[in-house]
Short mmCIF file of C-alpha atoms and ligand atoms in Angstrom, two decimals:
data_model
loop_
_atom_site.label_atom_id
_atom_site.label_comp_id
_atom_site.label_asym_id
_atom_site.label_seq_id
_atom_site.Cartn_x
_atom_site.Cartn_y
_atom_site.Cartn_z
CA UNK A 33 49.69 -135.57 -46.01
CA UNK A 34 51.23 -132.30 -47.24
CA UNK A 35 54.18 -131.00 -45.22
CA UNK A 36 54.24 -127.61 -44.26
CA UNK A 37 57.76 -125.94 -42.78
CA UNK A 38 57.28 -122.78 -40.32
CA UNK A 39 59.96 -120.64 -39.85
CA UNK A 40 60.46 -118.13 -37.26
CA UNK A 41 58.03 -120.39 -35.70
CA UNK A 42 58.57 -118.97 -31.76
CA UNK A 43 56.99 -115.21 -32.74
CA UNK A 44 53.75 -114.09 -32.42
CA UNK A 45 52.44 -115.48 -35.61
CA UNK A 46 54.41 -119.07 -35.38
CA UNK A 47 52.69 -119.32 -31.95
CA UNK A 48 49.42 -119.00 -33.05
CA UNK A 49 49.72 -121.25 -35.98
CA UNK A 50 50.99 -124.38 -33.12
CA UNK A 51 47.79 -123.75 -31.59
CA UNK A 52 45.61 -124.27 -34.11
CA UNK A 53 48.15 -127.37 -35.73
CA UNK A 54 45.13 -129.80 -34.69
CA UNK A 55 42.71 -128.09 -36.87
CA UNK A 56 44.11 -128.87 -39.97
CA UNK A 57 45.02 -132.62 -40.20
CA UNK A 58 45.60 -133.10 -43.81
CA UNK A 59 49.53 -131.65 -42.64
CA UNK A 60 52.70 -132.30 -40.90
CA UNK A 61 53.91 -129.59 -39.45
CA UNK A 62 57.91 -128.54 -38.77
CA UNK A 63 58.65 -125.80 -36.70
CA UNK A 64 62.25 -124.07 -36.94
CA UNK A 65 63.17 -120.81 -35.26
CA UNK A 66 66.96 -119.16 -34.99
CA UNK A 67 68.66 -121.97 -33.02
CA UNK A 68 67.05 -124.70 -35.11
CA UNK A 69 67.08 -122.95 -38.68
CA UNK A 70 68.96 -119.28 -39.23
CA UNK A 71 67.70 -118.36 -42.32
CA UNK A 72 70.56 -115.91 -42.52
CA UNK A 73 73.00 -119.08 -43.21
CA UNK A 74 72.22 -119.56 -46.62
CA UNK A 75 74.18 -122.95 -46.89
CA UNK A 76 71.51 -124.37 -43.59
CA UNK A 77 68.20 -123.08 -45.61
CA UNK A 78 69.27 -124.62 -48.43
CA UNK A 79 70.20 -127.78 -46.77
CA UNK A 80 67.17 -127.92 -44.89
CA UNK A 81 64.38 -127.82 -47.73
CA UNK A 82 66.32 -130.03 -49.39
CA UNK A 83 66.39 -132.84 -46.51
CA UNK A 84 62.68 -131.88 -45.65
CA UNK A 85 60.75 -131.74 -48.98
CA UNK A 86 58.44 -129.78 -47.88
CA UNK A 87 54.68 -128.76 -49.82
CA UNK A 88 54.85 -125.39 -47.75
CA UNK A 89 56.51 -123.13 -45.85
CA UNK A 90 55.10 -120.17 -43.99
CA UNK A 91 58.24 -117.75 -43.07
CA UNK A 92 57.11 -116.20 -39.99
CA UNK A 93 60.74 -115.31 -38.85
CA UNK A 94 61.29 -111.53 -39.22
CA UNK A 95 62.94 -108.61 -37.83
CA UNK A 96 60.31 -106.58 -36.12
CA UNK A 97 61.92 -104.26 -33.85
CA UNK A 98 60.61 -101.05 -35.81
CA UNK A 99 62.47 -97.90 -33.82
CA UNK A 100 65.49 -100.30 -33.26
CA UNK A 101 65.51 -100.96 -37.23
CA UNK A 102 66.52 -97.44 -37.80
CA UNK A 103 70.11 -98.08 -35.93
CA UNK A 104 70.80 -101.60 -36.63
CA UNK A 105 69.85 -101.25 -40.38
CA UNK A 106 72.16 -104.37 -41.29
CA UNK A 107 70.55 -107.03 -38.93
CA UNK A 108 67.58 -105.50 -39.99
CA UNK A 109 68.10 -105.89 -43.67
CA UNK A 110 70.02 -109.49 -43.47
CA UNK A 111 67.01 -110.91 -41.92
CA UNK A 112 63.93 -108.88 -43.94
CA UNK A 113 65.60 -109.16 -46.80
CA UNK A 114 68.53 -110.78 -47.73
CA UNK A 115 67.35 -114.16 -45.65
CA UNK A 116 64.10 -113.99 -47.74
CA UNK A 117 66.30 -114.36 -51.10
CA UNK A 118 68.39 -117.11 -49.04
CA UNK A 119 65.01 -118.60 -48.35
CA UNK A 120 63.26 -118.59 -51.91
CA UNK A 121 65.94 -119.45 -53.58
CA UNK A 122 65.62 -122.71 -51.35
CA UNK A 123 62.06 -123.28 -52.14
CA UNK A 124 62.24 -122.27 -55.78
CA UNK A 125 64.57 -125.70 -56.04
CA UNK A 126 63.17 -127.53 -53.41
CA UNK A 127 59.72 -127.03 -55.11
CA UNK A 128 58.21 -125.56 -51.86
CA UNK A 129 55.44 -123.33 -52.11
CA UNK A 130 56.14 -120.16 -50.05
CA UNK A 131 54.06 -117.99 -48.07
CA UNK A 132 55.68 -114.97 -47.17
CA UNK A 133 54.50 -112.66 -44.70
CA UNK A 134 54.93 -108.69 -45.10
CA UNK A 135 53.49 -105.46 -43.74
CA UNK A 136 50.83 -102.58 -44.26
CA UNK A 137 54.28 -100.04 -43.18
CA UNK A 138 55.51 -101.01 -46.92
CA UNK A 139 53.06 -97.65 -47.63
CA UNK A 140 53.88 -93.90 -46.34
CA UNK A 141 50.42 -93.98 -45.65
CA UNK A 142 49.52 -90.72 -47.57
CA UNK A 143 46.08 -92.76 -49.38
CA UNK A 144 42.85 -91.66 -48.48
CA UNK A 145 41.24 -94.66 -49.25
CA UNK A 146 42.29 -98.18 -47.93
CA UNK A 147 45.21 -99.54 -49.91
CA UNK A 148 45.06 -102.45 -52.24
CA UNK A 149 47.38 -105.00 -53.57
CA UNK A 150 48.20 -102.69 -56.33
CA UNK A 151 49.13 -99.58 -54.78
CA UNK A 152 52.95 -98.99 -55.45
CA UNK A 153 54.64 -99.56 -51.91
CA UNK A 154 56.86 -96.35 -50.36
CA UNK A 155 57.86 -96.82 -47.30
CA UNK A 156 58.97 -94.53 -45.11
CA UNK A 157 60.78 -96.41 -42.49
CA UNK A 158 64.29 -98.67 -42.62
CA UNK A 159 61.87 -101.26 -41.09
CA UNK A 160 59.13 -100.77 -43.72
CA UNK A 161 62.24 -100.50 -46.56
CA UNK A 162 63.87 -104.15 -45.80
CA UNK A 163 60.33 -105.63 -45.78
CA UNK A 164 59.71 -104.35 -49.13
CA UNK A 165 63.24 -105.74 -49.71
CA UNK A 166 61.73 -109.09 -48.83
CA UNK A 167 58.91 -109.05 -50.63
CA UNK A 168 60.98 -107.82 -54.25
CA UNK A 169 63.33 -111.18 -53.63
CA UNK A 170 60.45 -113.26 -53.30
CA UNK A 171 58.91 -111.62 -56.47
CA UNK A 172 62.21 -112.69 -58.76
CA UNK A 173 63.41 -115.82 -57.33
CA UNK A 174 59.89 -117.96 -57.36
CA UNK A 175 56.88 -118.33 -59.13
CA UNK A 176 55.26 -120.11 -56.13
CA UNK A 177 54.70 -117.99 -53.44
CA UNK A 178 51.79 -115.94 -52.09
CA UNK A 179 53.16 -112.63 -50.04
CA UNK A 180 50.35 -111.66 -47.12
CA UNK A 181 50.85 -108.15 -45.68
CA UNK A 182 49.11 -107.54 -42.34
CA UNK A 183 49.40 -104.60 -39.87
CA UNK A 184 49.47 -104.07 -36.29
CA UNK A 185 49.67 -107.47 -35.11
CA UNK A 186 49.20 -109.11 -31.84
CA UNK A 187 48.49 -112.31 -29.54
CA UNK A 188 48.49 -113.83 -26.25
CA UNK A 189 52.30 -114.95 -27.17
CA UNK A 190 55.07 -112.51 -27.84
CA UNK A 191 55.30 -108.41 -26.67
CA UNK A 192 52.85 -106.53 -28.45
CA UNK A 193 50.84 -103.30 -27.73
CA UNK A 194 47.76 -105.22 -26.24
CA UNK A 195 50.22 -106.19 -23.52
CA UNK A 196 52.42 -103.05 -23.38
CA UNK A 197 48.64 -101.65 -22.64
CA UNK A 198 47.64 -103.80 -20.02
CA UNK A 199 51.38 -103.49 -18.41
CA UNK A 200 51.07 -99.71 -18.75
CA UNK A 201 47.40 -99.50 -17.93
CA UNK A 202 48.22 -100.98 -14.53
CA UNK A 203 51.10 -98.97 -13.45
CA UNK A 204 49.90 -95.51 -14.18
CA UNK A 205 46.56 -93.27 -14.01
CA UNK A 206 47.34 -91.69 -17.35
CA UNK A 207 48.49 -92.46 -20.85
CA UNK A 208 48.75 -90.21 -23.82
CA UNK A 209 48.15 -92.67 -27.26
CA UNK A 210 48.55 -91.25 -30.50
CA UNK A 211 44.85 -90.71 -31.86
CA UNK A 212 46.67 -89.30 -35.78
CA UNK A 213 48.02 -93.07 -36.61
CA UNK A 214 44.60 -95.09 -38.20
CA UNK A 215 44.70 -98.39 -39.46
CA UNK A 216 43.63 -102.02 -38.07
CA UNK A 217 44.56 -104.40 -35.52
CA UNK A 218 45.37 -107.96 -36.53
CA UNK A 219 44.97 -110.71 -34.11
CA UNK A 220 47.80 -113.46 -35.04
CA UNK A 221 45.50 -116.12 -34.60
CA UNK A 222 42.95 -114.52 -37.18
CA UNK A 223 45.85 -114.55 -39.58
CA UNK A 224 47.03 -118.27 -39.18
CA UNK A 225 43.76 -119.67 -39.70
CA UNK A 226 43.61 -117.54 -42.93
CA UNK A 227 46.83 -118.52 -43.65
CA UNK A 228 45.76 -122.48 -43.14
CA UNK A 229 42.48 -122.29 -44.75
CA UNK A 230 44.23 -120.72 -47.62
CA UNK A 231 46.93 -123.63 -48.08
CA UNK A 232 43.64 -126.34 -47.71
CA UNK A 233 41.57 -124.34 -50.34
CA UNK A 234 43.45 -125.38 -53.63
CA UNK A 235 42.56 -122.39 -54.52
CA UNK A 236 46.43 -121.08 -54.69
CA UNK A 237 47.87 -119.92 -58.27
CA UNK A 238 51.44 -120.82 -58.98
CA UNK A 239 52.66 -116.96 -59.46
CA UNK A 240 53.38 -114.33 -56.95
CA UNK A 241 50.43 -113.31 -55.62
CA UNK A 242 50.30 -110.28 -52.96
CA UNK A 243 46.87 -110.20 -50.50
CA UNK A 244 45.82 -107.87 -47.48
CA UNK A 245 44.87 -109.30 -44.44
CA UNK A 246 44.06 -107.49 -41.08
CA UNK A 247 40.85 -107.66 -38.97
CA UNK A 248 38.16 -105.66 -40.05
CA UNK A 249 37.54 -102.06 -38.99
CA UNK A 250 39.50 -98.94 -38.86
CA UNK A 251 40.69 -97.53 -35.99
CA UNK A 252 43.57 -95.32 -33.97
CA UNK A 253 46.23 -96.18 -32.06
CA UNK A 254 43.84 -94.54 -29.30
CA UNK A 255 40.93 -95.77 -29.62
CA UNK A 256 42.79 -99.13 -29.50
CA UNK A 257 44.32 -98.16 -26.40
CA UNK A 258 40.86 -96.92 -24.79
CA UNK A 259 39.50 -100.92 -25.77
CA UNK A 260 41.96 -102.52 -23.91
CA UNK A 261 41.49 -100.64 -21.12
CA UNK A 262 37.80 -100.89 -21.30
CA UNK A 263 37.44 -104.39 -21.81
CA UNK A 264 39.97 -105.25 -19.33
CA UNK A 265 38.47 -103.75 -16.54
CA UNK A 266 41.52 -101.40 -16.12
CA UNK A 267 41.75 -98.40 -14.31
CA UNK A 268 43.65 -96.07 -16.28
CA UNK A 269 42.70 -92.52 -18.20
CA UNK A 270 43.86 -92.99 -22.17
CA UNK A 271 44.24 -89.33 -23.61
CA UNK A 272 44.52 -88.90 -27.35
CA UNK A 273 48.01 -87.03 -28.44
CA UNK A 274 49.77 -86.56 -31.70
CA UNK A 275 52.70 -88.18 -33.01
CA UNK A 276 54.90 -85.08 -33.17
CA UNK A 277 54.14 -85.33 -28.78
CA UNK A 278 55.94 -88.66 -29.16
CA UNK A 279 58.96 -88.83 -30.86
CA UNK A 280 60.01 -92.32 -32.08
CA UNK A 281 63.04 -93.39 -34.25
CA UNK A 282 61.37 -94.31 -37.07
CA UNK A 283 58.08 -92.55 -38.91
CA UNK A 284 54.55 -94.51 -39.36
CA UNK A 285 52.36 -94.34 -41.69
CA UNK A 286 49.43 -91.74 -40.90
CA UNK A 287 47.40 -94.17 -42.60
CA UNK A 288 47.44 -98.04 -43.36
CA UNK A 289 44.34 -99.35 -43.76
CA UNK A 290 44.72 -102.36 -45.69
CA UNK A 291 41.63 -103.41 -48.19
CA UNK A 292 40.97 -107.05 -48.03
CA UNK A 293 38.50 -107.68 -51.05
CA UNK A 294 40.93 -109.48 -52.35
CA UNK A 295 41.24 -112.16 -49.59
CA UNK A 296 37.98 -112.22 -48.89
CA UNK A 297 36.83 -112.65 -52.69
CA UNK A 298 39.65 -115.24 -54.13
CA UNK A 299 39.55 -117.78 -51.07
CA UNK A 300 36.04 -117.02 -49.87
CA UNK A 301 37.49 -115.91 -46.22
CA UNK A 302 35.11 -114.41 -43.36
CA UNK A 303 37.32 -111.52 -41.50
CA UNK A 304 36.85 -111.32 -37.55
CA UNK A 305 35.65 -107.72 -36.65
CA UNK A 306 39.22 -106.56 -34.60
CA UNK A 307 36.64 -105.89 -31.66
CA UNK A 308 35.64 -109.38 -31.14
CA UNK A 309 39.40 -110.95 -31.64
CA UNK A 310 40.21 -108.38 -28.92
CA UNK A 311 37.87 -109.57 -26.81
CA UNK A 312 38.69 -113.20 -27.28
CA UNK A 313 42.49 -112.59 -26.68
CA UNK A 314 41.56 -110.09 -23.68
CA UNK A 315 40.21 -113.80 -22.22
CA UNK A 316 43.25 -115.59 -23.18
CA UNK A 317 45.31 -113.29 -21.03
CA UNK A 318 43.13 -113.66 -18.60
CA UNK A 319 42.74 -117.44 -18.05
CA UNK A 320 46.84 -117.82 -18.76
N1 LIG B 696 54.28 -107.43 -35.23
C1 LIG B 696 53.57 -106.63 -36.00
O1 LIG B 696 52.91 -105.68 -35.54
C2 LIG B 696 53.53 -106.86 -37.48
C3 LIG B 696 52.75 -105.99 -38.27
C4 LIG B 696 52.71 -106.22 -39.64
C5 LIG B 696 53.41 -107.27 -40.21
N2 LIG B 696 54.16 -108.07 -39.41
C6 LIG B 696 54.91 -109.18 -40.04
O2 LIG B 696 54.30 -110.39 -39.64
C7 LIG B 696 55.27 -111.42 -39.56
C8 LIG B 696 55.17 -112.12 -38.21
O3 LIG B 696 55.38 -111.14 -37.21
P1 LIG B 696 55.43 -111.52 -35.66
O4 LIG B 696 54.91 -110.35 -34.91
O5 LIG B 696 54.86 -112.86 -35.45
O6 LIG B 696 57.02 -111.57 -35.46
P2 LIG B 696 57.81 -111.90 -34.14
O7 LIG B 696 56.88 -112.20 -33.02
O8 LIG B 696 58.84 -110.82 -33.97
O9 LIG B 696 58.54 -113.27 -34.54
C9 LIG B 696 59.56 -113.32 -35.47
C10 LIG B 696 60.36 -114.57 -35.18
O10 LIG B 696 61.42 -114.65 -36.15
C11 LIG B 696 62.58 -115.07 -35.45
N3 LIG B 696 63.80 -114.75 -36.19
C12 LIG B 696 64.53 -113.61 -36.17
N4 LIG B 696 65.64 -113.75 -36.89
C13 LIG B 696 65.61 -114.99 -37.41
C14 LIG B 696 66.50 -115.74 -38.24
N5 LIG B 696 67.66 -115.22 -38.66
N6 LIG B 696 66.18 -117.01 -38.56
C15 LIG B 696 65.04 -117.57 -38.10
N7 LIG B 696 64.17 -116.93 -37.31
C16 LIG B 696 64.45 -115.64 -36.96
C17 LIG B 696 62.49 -114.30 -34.15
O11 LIG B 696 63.40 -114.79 -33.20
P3 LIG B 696 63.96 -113.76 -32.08
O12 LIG B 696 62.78 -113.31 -31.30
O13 LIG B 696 64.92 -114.60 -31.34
O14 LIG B 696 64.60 -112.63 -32.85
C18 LIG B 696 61.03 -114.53 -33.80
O15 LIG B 696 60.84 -115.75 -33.11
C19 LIG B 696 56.62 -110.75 -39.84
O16 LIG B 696 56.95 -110.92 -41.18
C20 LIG B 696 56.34 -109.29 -39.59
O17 LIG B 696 57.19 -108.44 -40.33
C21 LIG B 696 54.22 -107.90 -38.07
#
């Protein structure tokens, strides 16, 4: 049996990979959050891959508060960044293999094409700076590590925009969604099973290895917006605005489409459509 540690394990993506823990039998699974494992306490990290001897550990634990980021840039960094060296470091000794999780706002999104692995990262948020923080100390402290940058995730569990749409959708008889932000929805349960499937392949080089991973499709923030409203059966008129009619802290990328050949090609993966993950969690929600 190969043991597998998940950190951060109460968020959206930690969630999703509980659920599907019965699926993959060939591993034990340990589940840490904050209270149970602060991987800002570098001593405790340590400690704890030590005492667990773990095969894997997914890191799921981030800060993901993106306007917020721009204020409280040093939580934001000690957990994107600096707890990701902490982290490493740990499994570097520990001879844990990591999987690190990062982000499609690591571009500006100024491409006109979707990015791959290769493109050089620019971000042009705090939010999007710390997680290409992360992803630099995982490149230097280990050789055994894949780094999987998604975008625009979401799930039954945790706040996301599916929800803030459904919440929203309810209350009021209009909503302006920004229609000039393009990329692609990720459900979190799409993503764990990748992530799983990946770890059971044997298929994993021992060098840092970056992939892309989101559903497939390209879409807007709107036309997002205008599916969970349809599909829901909710009320509600979605009108298309720009981003300069709705100011946020931080910037976004204009686009970050992330190209998954990659993926797809090196562990032989089959990408939900974002549609039909929509529709599936649209069903969670509603049987919960
Ligand atoms: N959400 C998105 O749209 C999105 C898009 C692209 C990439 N990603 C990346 O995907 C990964 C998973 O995201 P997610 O949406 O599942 O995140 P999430 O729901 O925000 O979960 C993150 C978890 O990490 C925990 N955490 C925070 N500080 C910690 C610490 N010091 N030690 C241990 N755990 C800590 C959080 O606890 P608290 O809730 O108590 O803080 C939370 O349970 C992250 O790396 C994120 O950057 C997310």
């Amino acid at each position: 049996m190969k043991k597998i540690l998940v950190t951060g394990s109460n968020g959206q993506l930690g969630s999703e990979i509980r659920q599907l823990e019965k699926q993959y039998p060939a591993f034990t699974f340990t589940y840490t959050d904050v209270d149970e494992l602060d991987l800002t306490d570098e001593k405790a990290v340590d400690n704890f891959l030590k005492n667990g001897q773990f095969d894997f550990c997914i890191n799921c634990a981030a800060y993901t508060a993106v306007d917020k980021a721009e204020d409280d840039r040093g939580l934001a960094r000690l957990i994107n960044a600096t707890a990701v060296e902490y982290l490493t470091k740990a499994c570097a000794t520990h001879h844990t293999f990591l999987v690190h999780i990062s982000t499609d706002y690591v571009f500006d999104g100024t491409n006109y094409r979707p990015y791959v692995e290769t493109d050089p990262p620019s971000p042009n948020s705090f939010y999007g700076l710390t997680k290409r923080e992360g992803e630099e100390a995982v490149e230097k402290f280990t050789d055994k590590c894949l780094i999987i940058r998604t975008s625009w995730l979401y799930s039954s569990f945790g706040n996301n925009f599916v929800k803030t749409m459904l919440r929203l959708g309810k209350e009021r008889e209009e909503l302006g969604v920004v229609v000039d932000q393009i990329g692609t929805p990720t459900y979190a349960g799409d993503l764990a099973r990748a992530i799983l499937d990946i770890l059971c392949s044997k298929k994993i080089k021992e060098r840092v290895n970056i992939y892309h991973y989101s559903n497939e499709g390209v879409i807007s923030w709107y036309d997002f917006a205008q599916a969970i409203i349809r599909e829901s059966g909710t009320d509600c008129k979605i009108n298309a605005i720009e981003s300069k009619d709705f100011p946020a802290k931080a910037n976004r990328p204009f686009y970050s489409v992330l190209n998954k050949a990659k993926i797809k090609k090196d562990f032989g993966l089959e990408v939900p459509y974002w549609l039909e993950s929509l529709k599936l969690v649209l069903e969670q929600l509603k049987s919960s």
